[in-house]
XYZ file of C-alpha atoms in Angstrom:
748
model
C 61.918 -108.426 -40.202
C 63.896 -105.308 -40.739
C 63.835 -105.719 -44.494
C 60.067 -105.947 -44.484
C 59.766 -102.783 -42.590
C 62.193 -101.070 -44.937
C 60.298 -102.253 -47.946
C 57.030 -101.008 -46.499
C 58.594 -97.662 -45.673
C 59.964 -97.303 -49.184
C 56.571 -98.164 -50.610
C 54.968 -95.494 -48.464
C 57.478 -92.901 -49.576
C 56.869 -93.722 -53.200
C 53.134 -93.374 -52.791
C 53.656 -90.108 -51.040
C 55.880 -88.843 -53.861
C 53.273 -89.862 -56.400
C 50.402 -88.218 -54.576
C 52.137 -85.109 -53.168
C 52.888 -81.819 -54.868
C 56.436 -81.628 -56.023
C 57.024 -78.531 -53.949
C 56.514 -80.541 -50.796
C 58.567 -83.687 -51.420
C 61.764 -82.234 -49.936
C 61.175 -83.555 -46.421
C 60.256 -86.970 -47.883
C 63.435 -87.250 -49.857
C 65.454 -86.057 -46.870
C 64.078 -88.937 -44.823
C 65.368 -91.322 -47.555
C 68.860 -89.883 -47.541
C 68.962 -89.769 -43.770
C 68.408 -93.542 -43.693
C 70.897 -96.360 -44.552
C 68.848 -97.929 -47.347
C 68.870 -95.242 -49.965
C 70.421 -97.562 -52.559
C 67.603 -99.972 -52.140
C 65.165 -97.075 -52.408
C 66.754 -95.944 -55.652
C 66.240 -99.380 -57.089
C 62.648 -99.356 -56.148
C 62.293 -95.895 -57.566
C 63.802 -96.914 -60.896
C 61.491 -99.913 -61.023
C 58.556 -97.653 -60.400
C 59.596 -95.202 -63.118
C 59.918 -98.061 -65.615
C 56.418 -99.170 -64.775
C 55.075 -95.708 -65.393
C 56.950 -95.350 -68.662
C 55.393 -98.596 -69.900
C 51.943 -97.313 -68.976
C 52.605 -93.971 -70.762
C 53.777 -95.768 -73.838
C 50.644 -97.889 -73.838
C 48.503 -94.791 -73.524
C 50.343 -92.949 -76.285
C 50.041 -95.900 -78.609
C 46.363 -95.956 -77.852
C 45.796 -92.203 -78.602
C 48.364 -91.601 -81.395
C 45.908 -91.701 -84.310
C 43.650 -89.123 -82.706
C 46.692 -86.929 -82.165
C 47.686 -87.127 -85.787
C 44.208 -86.265 -86.904
C 44.120 -83.286 -84.562
C 47.440 -81.970 -85.946
C 46.139 -82.246 -89.454
C 43.015 -80.289 -88.639
C 45.064 -77.713 -86.772
C 47.192 -77.092 -89.856
C 44.054 -76.487 -91.893
C 42.726 -74.066 -89.296
C 45.948 -72.044 -89.348
C 45.359 -70.907 -92.880
C 41.840 -69.897 -92.182
C 43.041 -68.121 -89.042
C 45.455 -66.074 -91.120
C 42.627 -65.000 -93.411
C 40.465 -64.170 -90.455
C 43.264 -62.158 -88.854
C 43.724 -60.079 -91.950
C 39.991 -59.479 -92.184
C 39.812 -58.550 -88.512
C 42.764 -56.198 -88.905
C 41.137 -54.556 -91.865
C 37.807 -54.299 -90.087
C 39.509 -52.868 -87.001
C 41.179 -50.216 -89.140
C 37.870 -49.252 -90.651
C 36.262 -49.296 -87.174
C 38.997 -47.178 -85.649
C 38.730 -44.714 -88.477
C 34.992 -44.508 -88.226
C 34.891 -44.415 -84.335
C 37.117 -41.420 -83.888
C 34.147 -38.995 -84.004
C 32.135 -41.234 -81.728
C 35.005 -41.415 -79.283
C 35.260 -37.645 -79.318
C 31.493 -37.296 -78.727
C 31.620 -39.858 -75.949
C 34.429 -37.984 -74.256
C 32.483 -34.795 -74.563
C 29.435 -36.594 -73.171
C 31.489 -37.894 -70.304
C 32.703 -34.405 -69.533
C 29.106 -33.148 -69.640
C 28.021 -35.882 -67.313
C 30.772 -34.957 -64.887
C 29.795 -31.267 -65.067
C 26.156 -32.154 -64.640
C 26.972 -34.246 -61.601
C 29.111 -31.438 -60.175
C 26.359 -28.907 -60.791
C 23.786 -31.149 -59.100
C 26.122 -31.589 -56.162
C 26.697 -27.836 -56.007
C 22.973 -27.119 -56.166
C 22.352 -29.626 -53.400
C 25.014 -28.074 -51.221
C 23.770 -24.574 -51.958
C 20.246 -25.715 -51.149
C 21.480 -26.523 -47.648
C 23.786 -23.525 -47.297
C 21.554 -20.749 -48.606
C 18.960 -21.157 -45.789
C 21.834 -20.925 -43.332
C 23.093 -17.736 -44.929
C 19.602 -16.286 -45.266
C 18.773 -17.136 -41.662
C 22.054 -15.716 -40.442
C 21.378 -12.565 -42.436
C 17.910 -12.364 -40.903
C 19.483 -12.900 -37.485
C 21.867 -9.993 -38.036
C 19.007 -7.804 -39.193
C 16.930 -8.722 -36.116
C 19.865 -7.969 -33.848
C 20.349 -4.577 -35.476
C 16.625 -3.881 -35.104
C 16.785 -4.986 -31.415
C 14.166 -7.644 -32.033
C 15.830 -9.993 -29.614
C 13.136 -12.556 -28.980
C 12.678 -13.317 -32.753
C 16.478 -13.290 -33.038
C 16.677 -15.909 -30.316
C 14.124 -18.060 -32.114
C 16.070 -17.645 -35.365
C 19.262 -18.569 -33.560
C 17.673 -21.712 -32.177
C 16.395 -22.769 -35.624
C 19.777 -22.010 -37.187
C 21.620 -24.126 -34.652
C 19.270 -27.083 -34.492
C 18.032 -27.374 -38.105
C 20.005 -25.464 -40.694
C 23.641 -25.861 -39.637
C 23.526 -29.677 -39.301
C 22.151 -29.931 -42.868
C 24.707 -27.532 -44.332
C 27.697 -29.718 -43.620
C 31.223 -28.975 -42.465
C 32.125 -25.640 -43.953
C 34.359 -22.971 -42.496
C 31.636 -20.360 -42.441
C 29.364 -22.853 -40.631
C 32.038 -23.384 -38.022
C 32.367 -19.625 -37.565
C 28.592 -19.317 -37.207
C 28.492 -22.171 -34.714
C 31.224 -20.480 -32.681
C 29.274 -17.177 -32.677
C 25.971 -18.688 -31.527
C 26.857 -18.811 -27.767
C 28.200 -15.267 -28.000
C 24.976 -14.082 -29.624
C 22.920 -15.793 -26.934
C 24.914 -14.039 -24.241
C 24.516 -10.733 -26.079
C 20.738 -11.203 -26.360
C 20.494 -12.221 -22.699
C 22.540 -9.248 -21.515
C 20.633 -6.826 -23.742
C 17.272 -8.125 -22.532
C 18.435 -7.804 -18.941
C 19.626 -4.268 -19.637
C 16.191 -3.386 -21.008
C 14.588 -4.925 -17.935
C 16.817 -2.819 -15.689
C 15.809 0.275 -17.638
C 12.161 -0.730 -17.242
C 12.531 -1.265 -13.495
C 14.286 2.062 -13.095
C 11.607 3.763 -15.194
C 8.671 2.400 -13.195
C 10.500 3.242 -9.976
C 10.764 6.848 -11.095
C 7.213 6.971 -12.455
C 5.446 4.956 -9.728
C 4.219 8.266 -8.316
C 2.432 9.059 -11.590
C 1.087 5.506 -11.924
C -0.302 5.570 -8.378
C -1.736 9.052 -8.839
C -3.635 7.891 -11.904
C -4.896 4.760 -10.153
C -6.145 6.789 -7.190
C -7.829 9.263 -9.548
C -9.558 6.339 -11.186
C -10.697 5.017 -7.826
C -11.954 8.456 -6.791
C -13.774 8.898 -10.089
C -15.341 5.456 -9.789
C -16.426 6.203 -6.228
C -17.984 9.495 -7.336
C -19.822 7.765 -10.177
C -21.080 5.023 -7.878
C -22.319 7.507 -5.285
C -24.057 9.637 -7.926
C -25.661 6.742 -9.798
C -26.855 4.614 -6.923
C -27.135 4.910 -3.148
C -26.082 1.288 -2.904
C -22.638 0.491 -1.513
C -20.096 1.376 -4.117
C -18.139 -1.137 -6.032
C -14.505 -0.379 -5.489
C -12.404 0.203 -8.528
C -10.363 -2.804 -9.422
C -9.770 -5.144 -12.260
C -13.474 -5.079 -13.080
C -13.606 -1.313 -13.382
C -10.596 -0.773 -15.565
C -10.630 0.528 -19.065
C -9.569 -1.665 -21.925
C -5.812 -1.769 -21.787
C -3.676 -0.609 -24.702
C -1.503 -2.964 -26.697
C 1.208 -3.021 -24.071
C -1.242 -3.821 -21.285
C -2.996 -6.518 -23.266
C 0.357 -8.245 -23.411
C -0.436 -10.561 -20.536
C -3.900 -11.414 -21.831
C -2.813 -12.623 -25.253
C -0.036 -10.115 -25.703
C 2.563 -10.456 -28.379
C 5.815 -10.752 -26.412
C 7.710 -9.690 -29.506
C 6.604 -6.098 -29.083
C 9.576 -3.893 -29.758
C 8.433 -0.946 -27.630
C 11.241 -0.767 -25.098
C 10.212 2.154 -22.935
C 8.600 1.530 -19.588
C 6.311 4.543 -19.531
C 4.061 5.599 -22.400
C 3.150 9.196 -23.140
C -0.639 9.151 -23.166
C -1.368 12.756 -22.346
C -2.289 13.549 -25.943
C -4.564 10.528 -26.051
C -6.609 11.458 -23.022
C -10.131 12.467 -23.770
C -11.685 15.384 -22.004
C -12.965 14.545 -18.512
C -11.561 11.037 -18.829
C -8.842 9.717 -16.560
C -6.586 7.158 -18.302
C -6.226 3.748 -16.730
C -3.283 3.513 -14.386
C -1.757 0.727 -16.455
C -2.337 2.632 -19.687
C 0.784 4.555 -18.709
C 2.999 1.467 -18.581
C 4.443 -0.668 -21.373
C 5.263 -4.076 -19.940
C 6.819 -5.480 -23.132
C 10.397 -5.409 -21.715
C 9.235 -7.702 -18.905
C 7.441 -10.098 -21.228
C 10.308 -10.073 -23.714
C 12.961 -10.738 -21.103
C 10.808 -13.453 -19.518
C 10.401 -15.240 -22.869
C 14.084 -14.883 -23.706
C 15.201 -16.318 -20.389
C 12.630 -19.081 -20.712
C 13.999 -20.076 -24.133
C 17.532 -19.946 -22.727
C 16.500 -22.252 -19.896
C 17.181 -19.513 -17.300
C 13.622 -18.740 -16.208
C 14.415 -19.396 -12.533
C 17.362 -16.987 -12.711
C 15.134 -14.313 -14.223
C 12.326 -14.830 -11.696
C 14.743 -14.605 -8.760
C 16.377 -11.477 -10.163
C 13.053 -9.749 -10.852
C 11.665 -10.513 -7.410
C 14.889 -9.471 -5.686
C 14.974 -6.133 -7.517
C 11.303 -5.464 -6.838
C 11.797 -6.197 -3.136
C 14.589 -3.633 -3.067
C 12.339 -1.118 -4.803
C 9.551 -1.906 -2.342
C 11.828 -1.044 0.580
C 12.723 2.265 -1.067
C 9.083 3.076 -1.804
C 8.011 2.231 1.744
C 10.623 4.531 3.279
C 8.823 7.846 3.964
C 10.495 11.230 3.841
C 11.409 12.668 7.209
C 9.217 15.752 6.624
C 6.265 13.849 5.185
C 4.024 14.915 8.074
C 4.388 18.618 7.300
C 2.058 18.740 4.296
C -0.662 16.615 2.756
C 1.330 16.536 -0.471
C 4.044 14.567 1.299
C 1.548 11.872 2.274
C 0.037 11.915 -1.224
C 3.403 11.281 -2.875
C 4.074 8.475 -0.419
C 0.734 6.784 -1.155
C 1.022 7.332 -4.909
C 4.370 5.545 -5.018
C 3.033 2.583 -3.044
C -0.102 2.298 -5.187
C 1.999 2.556 -8.355
C 4.267 -0.231 -7.129
C 1.437 -2.646 -6.352
C -0.555 -1.791 -9.482
C 2.474 -2.907 -11.496
C 2.892 -6.077 -9.429
C -0.801 -6.895 -9.703
C -0.664 -6.563 -13.468
C 2.473 -8.707 -13.716
C 0.772 -11.295 -11.510
C -2.227 -11.550 -13.815
C -0.422 -11.290 -17.158
C 2.516 -13.653 -16.688
C 2.580 -17.287 -15.772
C 4.580 -17.641 -12.609
C 6.916 -14.646 -12.826
C 5.287 -13.565 -9.581
C 2.688 -15.582 -7.712
C -0.023 -14.731 -5.254
C 2.069 -15.795 -2.258
C 4.909 -13.487 -3.304
C 2.574 -10.504 -3.794
C 0.817 -11.180 -0.495
C 4.172 -11.387 1.264
C 5.183 -8.032 -0.227
C 1.853 -6.502 0.780
C 2.137 -7.794 4.354
C 5.589 -6.238 4.583
C 4.318 -3.009 3.056
C 1.231 -2.891 5.255
C 3.218 -3.173 8.478
C 5.645 -0.459 7.364
C 2.833 1.809 6.129
C 0.940 1.539 9.400
C 4.104 2.161 11.423
C 5.063 5.176 9.279
C 1.590 6.685 9.467
C 1.414 6.211 13.223
C 4.761 7.918 13.629
C 4.228 10.834 11.256
C 0.583 11.468 12.097
C 1.538 11.811 15.774
C 3.433 15.000 14.851
C 0.335 16.607 13.357
C -1.620 19.122 15.407
C -3.875 20.460 12.640
C -7.304 18.743 12.575
C -7.878 19.802 8.973
C -4.665 18.082 7.927
C -5.589 14.970 9.915
C -9.024 14.914 8.249
C -7.477 15.337 4.800
C -4.987 12.594 5.648
C -7.817 10.309 6.725
C -9.637 10.899 3.427
C -6.411 10.237 1.570
C -5.841 6.994 3.489
C -9.410 5.895 2.730
C -8.869 6.573 -0.973
C -5.527 4.755 -0.775
C -7.166 1.762 0.929
C -10.117 1.693 -1.472
C -7.764 1.819 -4.463
C -5.680 -1.126 -3.294
C -8.736 -3.029 -2.119
C -10.014 -2.762 -5.673
C -6.932 -4.686 -6.761
C -7.614 -7.434 -4.232
C -5.295 -6.384 -1.408
C -6.632 -6.689 2.186
C -6.745 -3.266 3.890
C -8.491 -3.958 7.189
C -5.362 -2.916 9.127
C -5.523 0.517 7.511
C -9.084 1.009 8.678
C -8.112 -0.216 12.149
C -5.326 2.349 12.155
C -7.810 5.036 11.090
C -9.892 4.172 14.126
C -6.757 4.605 16.231
C -6.114 7.945 14.549
C -9.671 8.878 15.465
C -8.537 9.207 19.077
C -5.676 11.472 18.033
C -8.012 13.476 15.818
C -10.386 13.871 18.752
C -7.580 15.150 20.974
C -6.516 17.667 18.339
C -10.126 18.800 17.976
C -10.385 19.224 21.725
C -7.281 21.411 21.727
C -8.642 23.560 18.910
C -12.043 23.897 20.530
C -10.390 24.711 23.837
C -8.805 27.725 22.133
C -12.108 28.551 20.451
C -14.065 28.412 23.726
C -11.434 30.554 25.436
C -11.761 33.132 22.668
C -15.561 33.089 22.988
C -15.244 33.563 26.744
C -12.700 36.355 26.416
C -14.776 38.148 23.772
C -18.082 37.818 25.626
C -19.445 40.968 27.274
C -21.527 38.988 29.817
C -24.597 41.014 28.944
C -27.977 39.958 27.584
C -28.191 40.181 23.817
C -30.163 43.228 22.636
C -32.352 42.667 19.592
C -33.979 45.490 17.694
C -35.831 43.654 14.937
C -37.648 40.419 14.304
C -34.925 39.405 11.889
C -32.257 39.724 14.570
C -34.418 37.802 17.003
C -34.929 34.932 14.520
C -31.259 34.947 13.685
C -30.244 34.323 17.297
C -33.002 31.814 18.010
C -31.986 29.866 14.882
C -28.427 29.616 16.153
C -29.451 27.998 19.408
C -32.763 26.554 20.638
C -34.661 29.160 22.672
C -38.351 29.654 23.283
C -39.894 32.197 25.604
C -43.535 33.044 24.804
C -43.572 35.959 27.241
C -40.440 37.459 25.732
C -41.856 37.065 22.233
C -44.871 39.137 23.240
C -42.720 42.073 24.307
C -42.177 44.817 21.740
C -38.838 45.559 20.134
C -36.220 46.482 21.166
C -35.814 43.771 23.788
C -33.097 41.585 25.221
C -32.477 37.868 25.214
C -31.631 36.590 28.693
C -28.316 35.038 27.694
C -25.174 36.629 26.295
C -23.418 35.992 22.988
C -21.655 33.124 24.728
C -24.666 30.801 24.433
C -25.297 30.858 20.643
C -21.592 30.832 19.921
C -20.937 27.843 22.176
C -23.961 25.989 20.834
C -22.826 26.580 17.257
C -19.327 25.448 18.153
C -20.736 22.274 19.688
C -22.517 21.513 16.418
C -19.375 22.332 14.460
C -17.463 19.883 16.633
C -20.073 17.203 15.977
C -19.848 17.875 12.245
C -16.055 17.603 12.455
C -16.376 14.234 14.208
C -18.904 13.080 11.617
C -16.587 14.016 8.752
C -13.892 11.764 10.134
C -16.349 8.869 10.504
C -17.338 8.965 6.840
C -16.142 6.166 4.541
C -14.724 4.123 7.427
C -17.235 1.328 6.746
C -18.787 1.824 10.196
C -22.394 1.180 11.066
C -24.674 4.069 12.009
C -24.642 2.868 15.605
C -20.835 2.894 15.715
C -20.703 6.378 14.206
C -23.324 7.614 16.653
C -21.454 6.114 19.598
C -18.154 7.596 18.402
C -19.642 11.076 18.014
C -21.360 10.954 21.383
C -18.215 9.855 23.190
C -16.182 12.617 21.556
C -18.868 15.176 22.355
C -18.897 14.013 25.954
C -15.153 14.572 26.135
C -15.656 18.046 24.712
C -18.349 18.806 27.287
C -16.856 17.207 30.388
C -13.250 18.109 29.793
C -12.733 21.001 27.392
C -15.857 23.078 27.868
C -15.943 22.316 31.564
C -12.378 23.585 31.994
C -13.155 26.674 29.938
C -16.190 27.418 32.094
C -14.054 26.982 35.189
C -11.589 29.361 33.590
C -14.386 31.891 33.020
C -15.556 31.539 36.604
C -12.150 31.571 38.286
C -10.363 34.223 36.242
C -9.489 37.505 37.892
C -11.726 40.519 37.934
C -14.903 38.535 37.457
C -17.727 40.541 38.922
C -20.956 39.334 40.387
C -22.845 40.474 37.304
C -20.585 38.309 35.114
C -21.077 35.344 37.439
C -24.822 35.857 37.328
C -24.649 35.860 33.521
C -22.537 32.693 33.574
C -25.222 30.969 35.629
C -27.924 32.153 33.245
C -25.858 31.059 30.230
C -25.135 27.589 31.626
C -28.814 27.207 32.498
C -29.811 27.809 28.888
C -27.037 25.550 27.604
C -28.209 22.846 29.970
C -31.713 23.174 28.575
C -30.350 22.840 25.029
C -28.655 19.503 25.695
C -31.606 17.421 24.552
C -31.578 19.410 21.300
C -27.960 18.318 20.850
C -29.082 14.731 21.406
C -31.681 15.127 18.663
C -29.147 16.810 16.398
C -26.753 13.868 16.694
C -29.573 11.387 16.156
C -30.683 13.214 13.015
C -27.261 13.211 11.378
C -26.490 9.586 12.313
C -30.046 8.205 11.796
C -29.853 6.457 15.162
C -32.827 7.014 17.503
C -31.779 8.486 20.854
C -33.644 5.743 22.729
C -31.552 2.979 21.142
C -30.389 0.320 23.571
C -26.847 0.919 24.863
C -26.765 4.341 23.198
C -24.314 6.701 24.892
C -25.967 9.651 26.586
C -24.533 13.145 26.551
C -23.137 14.438 29.804
C -23.868 18.064 28.990
C -26.485 18.419 31.703
C -24.079 17.441 34.453
C -21.318 19.568 32.898
C -23.424 22.712 32.898
C -24.818 21.901 36.333
C -21.316 21.591 37.717
C -20.323 24.868 36.070
C -23.425 26.552 37.441
C -22.735 25.221 40.909
C -19.164 26.464 40.651
C -20.450 29.879 39.592
C -22.903 29.862 42.475
C -20.120 28.960 44.899
C -18.003 31.698 43.352
C -20.879 34.145 43.885
C -21.106 33.149 47.526
C -17.341 33.472 47.875
C -17.262 36.822 46.074
C -20.124 38.183 48.194
C -18.366 37.110 51.360
C -15.109 38.643 50.116
C -16.924 41.896 49.363
C -18.547 41.796 52.767
C -15.102 41.287 54.314
C -13.896 44.375 52.489
C -16.684 46.413 54.107
C -16.080 44.832 57.512
C -12.441 45.781 57.315
C -13.698 49.374 57.546
C -15.370 48.633 60.892
C -13.745 50.730 63.624
C -15.525 50.136 66.952
C -14.495 52.054 70.052
C -14.849 49.239 72.544
C -14.438 51.701 75.484
C -16.961 54.257 74.203
C -19.136 56.020 76.777
C -22.812 55.324 77.088
C -24.660 57.663 74.699
C -27.270 60.128 75.859
C -30.966 60.007 75.080
C -30.528 60.679 71.366
C -30.870 57.652 69.047
C -27.668 56.087 67.874
C -27.072 55.781 64.112
C -25.742 52.617 62.499
C -22.084 52.514 61.547
C -21.183 54.031 58.189
C -19.504 50.877 56.896
C -22.614 48.847 57.717
C -24.902 51.336 55.974
C -22.684 51.077 52.857
C -22.666 47.264 53.161
C -26.454 47.067 53.405
C -26.805 49.383 50.406
C -24.414 47.158 48.412
C -26.351 44.045 49.361
C -29.671 45.609 48.433
C -28.319 46.618 45.040
C -26.796 43.197 44.480
C -29.868 41.236 45.461
C -32.049 43.486 43.374
C -29.940 42.363 40.400
C -30.370 38.742 41.451
C -34.125 39.040 41.774
C -34.724 41.141 38.645
C -36.127 44.145 40.429
C -37.189 47.125 38.271
C -34.458 49.559 37.408
C -31.630 47.015 37.611
C -28.967 47.186 34.926
C -29.530 43.609 33.789
C -32.951 42.939 32.402
C -34.354 39.421 32.116
C -31.318 38.177 34.026
C -32.916 36.328 36.874
C -31.121 33.805 39.036
C -32.986 30.746 40.194
C -34.806 31.634 43.411
C -32.946 29.060 45.448
C -29.579 30.502 44.380
C -30.609 34.031 45.344
C -31.983 32.806 48.687
C -28.811 30.844 49.376
C -26.660 33.855 48.492
C -28.735 36.097 50.748
C -28.687 33.636 53.667
C -24.941 33.055 53.180
C -24.296 36.810 53.228
C -26.341 37.340 56.351
C -24.644 34.444 58.140
C -21.259 35.713 57.082
C -22.073 39.193 58.441
C -23.295 37.656 61.678
C -20.240 35.446 62.032
C -17.870 38.298 61.215
C -19.485 40.622 63.776
C -19.314 37.782 66.325
C -15.599 37.397 65.596
C -15.127 41.144 66.081
C -16.891 40.950 69.390
C -15.001 37.886 70.566
C -11.624 38.946 69.255
C -8.978 38.004 71.894
C -7.328 41.382 71.479
C -10.474 43.066 72.793
C -9.863 43.037 76.538
C -12.777 45.205 77.615
C -16.053 46.330 76.076
C -18.023 49.252 77.396
C -21.771 49.498 77.391
C -21.496 52.300 74.847
C -19.721 49.945 72.445
C -22.397 47.315 72.985
C -25.115 49.866 72.287
C -23.384 50.769 68.997
C -23.052 47.110 68.073
C -26.673 46.543 68.986
C -27.693 49.375 66.667
C -25.733 47.774 63.822
C -27.349 44.407 64.463
C -30.771 46.049 64.376
C -29.830 47.558 60.993
C -28.939 44.087 59.773
C -32.183 42.676 61.149
C -34.076 45.470 59.469
C -32.406 44.493 56.186
C -33.318 40.842 56.731
C -36.876 41.705 57.744
C -37.320 43.788 54.574
C -36.975 40.626 52.479
C -34.227 41.489 49.963
C -34.886 38.150 48.257
C -38.325 36.682 47.852
C -39.117 33.168 48.923
C -38.175 33.139 52.623
C -40.907 31.969 54.966
C -41.575 34.252 57.929
C -38.506 35.423 59.753
C -36.265 32.679 58.391
C -33.645 35.192 57.301
C -33.602 36.727 60.821
C -32.384 33.426 62.193
C -28.979 34.222 60.659
C -28.542 36.949 63.326
C -30.158 35.073 66.241
C -26.889 33.967 67.850
C -25.429 37.434 67.496
C -28.590 38.969 68.905
C -28.432 36.800 72.001
C -24.787 37.690 72.483
C -25.364 41.430 72.124
C -28.398 41.995 74.372
C -27.088 44.701 76.763
C -28.983 43.399 79.714
C -28.242 39.768 79.088
C -24.903 39.491 77.398
C -21.571 40.094 79.045
C -17.963 40.067 78.063
C -15.056 38.890 80.120
C -13.741 42.415 80.097
C -16.920 44.111 81.223
């Protein structure tokens, strides 16, 4: 069994040796030598070799003839090969000799091809590099010329298009490294120009606003002269065509290289033509900086910076000078700066896309409006000159109209002007108080003498007066009132005109203007003029003649009140019978003044009577007189003479020093009755004086004589209009007390 296995194994190894590459039979042979049967294997191997040798021999015997034939043919070919070799060698020599020139030409051609390829490569590289160099050169030129927005565009094209195509060269790397630095330089330079622009318009906002307000005033004048229709306020519709810098926002070229903020247009102004407010401003720095920051992706940074700086400038502009209220020029500079600021903002709003928006401008205007109103309220309160207040009002109206033309709401300004109207009225009242006092102090309290028709018409044209009887009298003649009446009436009209001037251009209806004027006039009448009349009546050293003239003057002024009503209605075009129309209180004012003058007359008469009565010196223990008639006391005779003279003045008796100066009958009657009662009461007090212990019949007879003198005066009728013995009733109580046979005294 073991031998079979060994034989099979040896057979396998032999097959493996036969079929395997000789380089790999080492492990096979090792397995033979590792075993115990290698002798047997060698036998088998020898047997196998012998078998193969026999097969080779058979094959060689089979192919020997062909081999011999092949060797024979090969020997024949060798000779021919030698001939061929010699021919080839000879041909090669000839070929080498003849190909030397060709080889040289081919080498030269090869060198030309290499040069041509190098040149093509160089041209290709230069084609990509030259645009880079040209663009960089153009960039440097634009930077030197301060054309920063085109430089930024060139820089962007250089970085994104040209440099990537040029390849990796050292100069390209240097350019690429300089690009961020150039961007920063352009950004900083543009911002510097913007700062210069902002500083320039801050300094020149006064001039910009002045021009805008001149434009508005010119437009208002043109509108009022061309058509009576409500004027169209100057605004964007009424502006002149803007110059190149102004047209920037409406299709402007942002690459404009004009870097100044304010243009000199004085030489360009035509005669009688005011340049547009924005014609003075070159906005190209703003547009340029906006475009540059937009390209750099920093638009938000630029917008925030611009708005922040403009807010700071707005606060500076809105801060008034401490002495602004002293002159109108101070207010004008203040308004000009504000108008200039908002004209610039309005233009930026309409010529840029989003740099400032409507909400931002409205916010600035609301802030400005509150500060303007507060400043004007504060500073106008210091003013005590009505002319300055009126000029300020006109300036505020022009200021409001100018800004309204640019679309800003100004209703608060007009509301403030209505508030200032009260202050203006108070200032007017103070001025007219001084004026009325001067008129009163300068008045001579005498009727006005007129010598010619011209003088007469002059006075009657100053104040309404008609007296047919007086007109019939020949010249010279006298008007019943003093200079006080025409002067006061003229001053009343001047006051009304002053009130009307303030009401102009406040966008008020005729009814509102009429009501405002009437209320102010009522204040003038009831407060100022009334106090001045009281001053005239109550001041020291006012005689009865002056008081009589005051009564006559106030009577004529009272009669002229309805003419004042008509005057106001004519200038306001509001009928006096309009519903809810305010009525003038002049009638009551002059009535009150006349009543005060009348009371002062009564008081003055009684005081004068007291002065005479102080001279009374009765001898209460006098003896009974003899048969001769007693004479009235001297003081009483003087008193009666004074009263007769005074009442003759009151009643316009011939020969009196005041012609056509007649008191109303009731006033004269009241004065006469008051005087008589006062005399009666005073004599009664003398008689019943507690210090008088005894009264003799002689004293009573003297007192009775004096009473009779008084009764004689009363019976003579010093003032017309008393019925019967009405005036005698003033002495009735005294008469009953002094009858010698009926009266008695505790001391008798």
